[in-house]
Amino acid sequence: MLANKTAHIVYVVDDDFAVCDSLSVLIQASGYSVKSFLSAKEFLDNYDNKLPGCLILDVRMPPMSGLELQDNLLAKKIEIPIIFISGHSRVLDSSKAFRSGAIEFLEKPFDNDILLIRIEEAIKSDLENRAKNSEHELIKQRMESLTLREKDVLIFIVKGFSNKEIAKMLDISCRTIEIHRSRVMKKMQVQHLSQLAIMIKEQLM
Amino acid sequence: MLQNTFQELSHSFDNYIHYYNSSPIAYLTLNEQGVIKQANPSATHLLTGSNEVLLDEKLETFIHSSDQDDYHFFIKDLLDNKNDSIVTVKLVNQGIEYRQPECSGFRLIDCSRSLCKHQNPLLYIVLRGVVNRNIKNGVEFYLTIQNVSESLRNQEIITCLNQKLEEKVFQQNAKLVQNNLDLTKKITELTQSKKQLAEREAKLNAIFDASMEGIVTFDQSGLIVSTNMAVATYFGYSQQELINCPFNILIASLQSNKPFQILINQLITKDPTVLINQIYEVNGIRKDSSTLPLEVSIVEYSIDGALYFTGILRDISLRKQQELKEKAQLTKLAHVARLCLIDEMGSGIAHEINQPLTAIANYSQACLRLMYVEKPDFAQLSDILLKIHQQSLSLGQIIHRIKNLVSYQATLRTHTNINTLIQEVISLCMIDFNRNNIYICLDLLEDMPDIMIDNVQIEQVLLHLIRNSIDALKNSKNQRQLLIQSCIRNLNQVEVSVQDNGSGVHESEKNTILNTFFTTKVMGMGVSLSICKSIVESHQGSLDFISKTNEGTTFYFLLPIETLSNVSQ
């Protein structure tokens, strides 16, 4: 279970007032903060990227459909997890939604427990994403503190070359490599070579 | 004595001379050679035209060349002692125009005969004579000359007139003969036409009796004068029974059919404004007092100033049955079309139902959660429960409407406000408007009078028209608009129009779009429209459209306001 649910915001976007309102009531009753909108545009105007959360989105809405909103968010690199709800499932719609990274595609009327479970999952995934994103940010900063030579050394280390081999390739003394290596380990704040390898691998992915 | 005798003789000679000279008869004395020796004044005048002396001239010189032979034969006859011989000769025209003073009152027009005095101015004379042989130097001829020109001419005139008369008589006669012929011919014709008339009458009588339609004639007091066999068969009376019965006994309670009652009253009271030749639908009544539906038309005619009316009655029970059948057929077909419509609208309707269902599920789940906290907020709970209530009601309405559309029901007409109907239909289509981004505009007349319609069918017409417009708008790049209007036309009709700003009906489809023969297999747009037309027409209304390319199409239908009594039959 998530702690401190109210800190997470569940956005509900559906052009049908009754659906929108009932979802808000339900989700609020489950302890989340809810922001509901009757159109995609309203959502875009009011969305705040800083707080973790998820989006419950109706597929068919005039004038901007849920799928269009999803594309719009992707284009803006806003990575909020989306749970689609739809009055009638169409394979085409759902497969497109999933390809673009939707968490779930629920057909109305749906089992609220599943919805709540999915909301929890979505928020968790958002939190993880955000954490990962912040870790990436950290590693990026550390890497930027390396000198050019240190970066070269780092790349060879991660690729598994020995100090001797690196010294030979870069045409510098083995001693100098050792100094660079200890500096890299220090700046990247890792104790073991394996930790460094994982860190760099994730960063490059 | 001698003296006396001589005196007498001289006296008689004087007398003779006197007579000779003053006689109106012309006398001539000729010698043997035909030379004139003596002529009295009459003769001189006759021959020369004047008093000139004509002695010692030959008589033959005065005679026309064509008559010379006759003259010489005459002289010869005289010499042969044929004293009684006479001759008629013409005189030579000696430059003296001989003119009759005037034709005695006649003028023979167009006379072609040679002797007519207008053509022929010659003188005709008759010569008579004797021979005296007691003269020493030969013989002498004593001739009398008579002018016969006049008499000849008169004769001629008479002949001429006779001829003319004859001609005229002949002509008259010919005319009479012709007239006679004509008359005979006419008589033949008359006989023939009389025969034809008789034939025709026989034929007409046969038709009259063999006619499927009842023909009944009644007089001004409404009493039946004659009927044909069909009337007797229709009503179960014998033809004899009906004569002199009031016409009304054949028509079931005239009160039930106002217009016809008025007609009969007007007929009998000789109202000049009476609408004759119109066809009336009435119920006939048989002898056994059962009824039959009839179509009646009445014609009027007068014989010798007395007015008669002939009613032609047609048994229309078969047609009525057919109409009922067709109505049932239409009802069935409309139902099938509705099912197809529901099928087409399926996803929209599912959405329509899912929305409130989803809301209800969410609300109730929320309630459950809110109930199990330490201090349940009852105000909030009741709020939510109220919302659940509202949602379930609206769901109920949707289901009801759809159920109506799907259900098969016989035509049932009720007083309906068309605006209410329009709004219900729109609520069913709202999802389609939203999905297709169509801006819907309503312009409904307030205080619309109720009309007597089959709600389900008219709702179906509206649905078809609206969906048709949605289809037309789907490909439109403009701001898609749909305008639905209701108003009153011609004081007694309700008009509903559905107007879109789509591309318009294609020119080639304009004529067929409302008249596509409908089948239940393919429910295309045209088919549904032709069903709409049939439905509206079965309500005594009309449906049509106006379309302009790239400007849009307006479908409109008119329904009568006052059809309450007629429709229920």
PDB file of N, CA and C in Angstrom, chain B residues 32-75:
ATOM      1  N   GLU B  32     -90.689  40.140-166.609  1.00  0.00           N
ATOM      2  CA  GLU B  32     -90.225  38.763-166.768  1.00  0.00           C
ATOM      3  C   GLU B  32     -88.818  38.564-166.223  1.00  0.00           C
ATOM      4  N   GLN B  33     -88.016  39.633-166.299  1.00  0.00           N
ATOM      5  CA  GLN B  33     -86.618  39.518-165.864  1.00  0.00           C
ATOM      6  C   GLN B  33     -86.483  39.775-164.367  1.00  0.00           C
ATOM      7  N   GLY B  34     -87.610  39.996-163.756  1.00  0.00           N
ATOM      8  CA  GLY B  34     -87.528  40.225-162.292  1.00  0.00           C
ATOM      9  C   GLY B  34     -87.189  41.660-161.983  1.00  0.00           C
ATOM     10  N   VAL B  35     -87.345  42.532-162.965  1.00  0.00           N
ATOM     11  CA  VAL B  35     -87.034  43.931-162.690  1.00  0.00           C
ATOM     12  C   VAL B  35     -88.274  44.609-162.139  1.00  0.00           C
ATOM     13  N   ILE B  36     -88.073  45.406-161.160  1.00  0.00           N
ATOM     14  CA  ILE B  36     -89.220  46.053-160.516  1.00  0.00           C
ATOM     15  C   ILE B  36     -89.764  47.104-161.468  1.00  0.00           C
ATOM     16  N   LYS B  37     -91.086  46.944-161.802  1.00  0.00           N
ATOM     17  CA  LYS B  37     -91.706  47.894-162.723  1.00  0.00           C
ATOM     18  C   LYS B  37     -92.577  48.856-161.964  1.00  0.00           C
ATOM     19  N   GLN B  38     -93.079  48.398-160.943  1.00  0.00           N
ATOM     20  CA  GLN B  38     -93.986  49.223-160.152  1.00  0.00           C
ATOM     21  C   GLN B  38     -93.847  48.824-158.690  1.00  0.00           C
ATOM     22  N   ALA B  39     -93.902  49.826-157.758  1.00  0.00           N
ATOM     23  CA  ALA B  39     -93.840  49.497-156.292  1.00  0.00           C
ATOM     24  C   ALA B  39     -94.641  50.544-155.553  1.00  0.00           C
ATOM     25  N   ASN B  40     -95.453  50.118-154.645  1.00  0.00           N
ATOM     26  CA  ASN B  40     -96.171  51.121-153.860  1.00  0.00           C
ATOM     27  C   ASN B  40     -95.241  51.646-152.764  1.00  0.00           C
ATOM     28  N   PRO B  41     -95.589  52.744-152.098  1.00  0.00           N
ATOM     29  CA  PRO B  41     -94.665  53.339-151.109  1.00  0.00           C
ATOM     30  C   PRO B  41     -94.261  52.363-150.015  1.00  0.00           C
ATOM     31  N   SER B  42     -95.236  51.525-149.638  1.00  0.00           N
ATOM     32  CA  SER B  42     -94.890  50.551-148.578  1.00  0.00           C
ATOM     33  C   SER B  42     -93.727  49.677-149.003  1.00  0.00           C
ATOM     34  N   ALA B  43     -93.839  49.211-150.273  1.00  0.00           N
ATOM     35  CA  ALA B  43     -92.779  48.336-150.768  1.00  0.00           C
ATOM     36  C   ALA B  43     -91.448  49.073-150.845  1.00  0.00           C
ATOM     37  N   THR B  44     -91.544  50.306-151.380  1.00  0.00           N
ATOM     38  CA  THR B  44     -90.327  51.094-151.489  1.00  0.00           C
ATOM     39  C   THR B  44     -89.672  51.255-150.131  1.00  0.00           C
ATOM     40  N   HIS B  45     -90.505  51.577-149.190  1.00  0.00           N
ATOM     41  CA  HIS B  45     -89.987  51.812-147.829  1.00  0.00           C
ATOM     42  C   HIS B  45     -89.373  50.549-147.235  1.00  0.00           C
ATOM     43  N   LEU B  46     -90.084  49.469-147.527  1.00  0.00           N
ATOM     44  CA  LEU B  46     -89.629  48.198-146.949  1.00  0.00           C
ATOM     45  C   LEU B  46     -88.264  47.800-147.528  1.00  0.00           C
ATOM     46  N   LEU B  47     -88.166  47.980-148.861  1.00  0.00           N
ATOM     47  CA  LEU B  47     -86.952  47.481-149.505  1.00  0.00           C
ATOM     48  C   LEU B  47     -85.778  48.432-149.340  1.00  0.00           C
ATOM     49  N   THR B  48     -86.016  49.713-149.377  1.00  0.00           N
ATOM     50  CA  THR B  48     -84.901  50.640-149.371  1.00  0.00           C
ATOM     51  C   THR B  48     -84.738  51.361-148.064  1.00  0.00           C
ATOM     52  N   GLY B  49     -85.767  51.282-147.281  1.00  0.00           N
ATOM     53  CA  GLY B  49     -85.667  52.007-146.013  1.00  0.00           C
ATOM     54  C   GLY B  49     -85.991  53.476-146.227  1.00  0.00           C
ATOM     55  N   SER B  50     -86.217  53.894-147.493  1.00  0.00           N
ATOM     56  CA  SER B  50     -86.553  55.297-147.724  1.00  0.00           C
ATOM     57  C   SER B  50     -87.611  55.356-148.836  1.00  0.00           C
ATOM     58  N   ASN B  51     -87.861  56.513-149.378  1.00  0.00           N
ATOM     59  CA  ASN B  51     -88.863  56.604-150.437  1.00  0.00           C
ATOM     60  C   ASN B  51     -88.219  56.692-151.819  1.00  0.00           C
ATOM     61  N   GLU B  52     -86.967  56.313-151.842  1.00  0.00           N
ATOM     62  CA  GLU B  52     -86.261  56.350-153.129  1.00  0.00           C
ATOM     63  C   GLU B  52     -86.995  55.499-154.155  1.00  0.00           C
ATOM     64  N   VAL B  53     -86.842  55.871-155.372  1.00  0.00           N
ATOM     65  CA  VAL B  53     -87.503  55.092-156.424  1.00  0.00           C
ATOM     66  C   VAL B  53     -86.683  53.836-156.659  1.00  0.00           C
ATOM     67  N   LEU B  54     -87.387  52.717-156.683  1.00  0.00           N
ATOM     68  CA  LEU B  54     -86.606  51.509-156.919  1.00  0.00           C
ATOM     69  C   LEU B  54     -87.038  50.827-158.220  1.00  0.00           C
ATOM     70  N   LEU B  55     -87.615  51.647-159.075  1.00  0.00           N
ATOM     71  CA  LEU B  55     -88.034  51.058-160.344  1.00  0.00           C
ATOM     72  C   LEU B  55     -86.800  50.678-161.159  1.00  0.00           C
ATOM     73  N   ASP B  56     -87.027  49.733-162.011  1.00  0.00           N
ATOM     74  CA  ASP B  56     -85.991  49.258-162.925  1.00  0.00           C
ATOM     75  C   ASP B  56     -84.792  48.636-162.213  1.00  0.00           C
ATOM     76  N   GLU B  57     -85.047  48.287-161.014  1.00  0.00           N
ATOM     77  CA  GLU B  57     -83.980  47.502-160.336  1.00  0.00           C
ATOM     78  C   GLU B  57     -84.476  46.102-160.136  1.00  0.00           C
ATOM     79  N   LYS B  58     -83.539  45.184-160.185  1.00  0.00           N
ATOM     80  CA  LYS B  58     -83.957  43.784-160.023  1.00  0.00           C
ATOM     81  C   LYS B  58     -84.240  43.518-158.551  1.00  0.00           C
ATOM     82  N   LEU B  59     -85.335  42.806-158.333  1.00  0.00           N
ATOM     83  CA  LEU B  59     -85.705  42.518-156.929  1.00  0.00           C
ATOM     84  C   LEU B  59     -84.602  41.691-156.238  1.00  0.00           C
ATOM     85  N   GLU B  60     -83.968  40.836-157.024  1.00  0.00           N
ATOM     86  CA  GLU B  60     -82.982  39.931-156.421  1.00  0.00           C
ATOM     87  C   GLU B  60     -81.805  40.680-155.798  1.00  0.00           C
ATOM     88  N   THR B  61     -81.556  41.885-156.247  1.00  0.00           N
ATOM     89  CA  THR B  61     -80.458  42.627-155.662  1.00  0.00           C
ATOM     90  C   THR B  61     -80.719  42.978-154.211  1.00  0.00           C
ATOM     91  N   PHE B  62     -82.041  42.974-153.854  1.00  0.00           N
ATOM     92  CA  PHE B  62     -82.372  43.310-152.448  1.00  0.00           C
ATOM     93  C   PHE B  62     -82.334  42.101-151.548  1.00  0.00           C
ATOM     94  N   ILE B  63     -82.216  40.959-152.206  1.00  0.00           N
ATOM     95  CA  ILE B  63     -82.359  39.734-151.402  1.00  0.00           C
ATOM     96  C   ILE B  63     -80.984  39.185-150.983  1.00  0.00           C
ATOM     97  N   HIS B  64     -80.962  38.778-149.795  1.00  0.00           N
ATOM     98  CA  HIS B  64     -79.708  38.281-149.182  1.00  0.00           C
ATOM     99  C   HIS B  64     -79.157  37.120-149.974  1.00  0.00           C
ATOM    100  N   SER B  65     -77.862  37.048-150.145  1.00  0.00           N
ATOM    101  CA  SER B  65     -77.250  36.045-151.007  1.00  0.00           C
ATOM    102  C   SER B  65     -77.632  34.621-150.627  1.00  0.00           C
ATOM    103  N   SER B  66     -77.813  34.405-149.320  1.00  0.00           N
ATOM    104  CA  SER B  66     -78.103  33.037-148.888  1.00  0.00           C
ATOM    105  C   SER B  66     -79.515  32.618-149.291  1.00  0.00           C
ATOM    106  N   ASP B  67     -80.358  33.619-149.639  1.00  0.00           N
ATOM    107  CA  ASP B  67     -81.745  33.275-149.984  1.00  0.00           C
ATOM    108  C   ASP B  67     -82.048  33.399-151.479  1.00  0.00           C
ATOM    109  N   GLN B  68     -80.959  33.678-152.276  1.00  0.00           N
ATOM    110  CA  GLN B  68     -81.144  33.867-153.729  1.00  0.00           C
ATOM    111  C   GLN B  68     -81.808  32.665-154.375  1.00  0.00           C
ATOM    112  N   ASP B  69     -81.361  31.439-153.963  1.00  0.00           N
ATOM    113  CA  ASP B  69     -81.900  30.215-154.573  1.00  0.00           C
ATOM    114  C   ASP B  69     -83.393  30.105-154.323  1.00  0.00           C
ATOM    115  N   ASP B  70     -83.744  30.313-153.074  1.00  0.00           N
ATOM    116  CA  ASP B  70     -85.164  30.224-152.689  1.00  0.00           C
ATOM    117  C   ASP B  70     -86.000  31.168-153.540  1.00  0.00           C
ATOM    118  N   TYR B  71     -85.464  32.401-153.730  1.00  0.00           N
ATOM    119  CA  TYR B  71     -86.169  33.429-154.492  1.00  0.00           C
ATOM    120  C   TYR B  71     -86.388  32.976-155.932  1.00  0.00           C
ATOM    121  N   HIS B  72     -85.310  32.432-156.542  1.00  0.00           N
ATOM    122  CA  HIS B  72     -85.436  32.019-157.949  1.00  0.00           C
ATOM    123  C   HIS B  72     -86.379  30.857-158.096  1.00  0.00           C
ATOM    124  N   PHE B  73     -86.325  29.913-157.139  1.00  0.00           N
ATOM    125  CA  PHE B  73     -87.280  28.786-157.159  1.00  0.00           C
ATOM    126  C   PHE B  73     -88.697  29.313-157.059  1.00  0.00           C
ATOM    127  N   PHE B  74     -88.872  30.355-156.237  1.00  0.00           N
ATOM    128  CA  PHE B  74     -90.204  30.941-156.020  1.00  0.00           C
ATOM    129  C   PHE B  74     -90.718  31.528-157.334  1.00  0.00           C
ATOM    130  N   ILE B  75     -89.869  32.293-158.048  1.00  0.00           N
ATOM    131  CA  ILE B  75     -90.265  32.895-159.334  1.00  0.00           C
ATOM    132  C   ILE B  75     -90.615  31.814-160.335  1.00  0.00           C
TER     133      ILE B  75
END
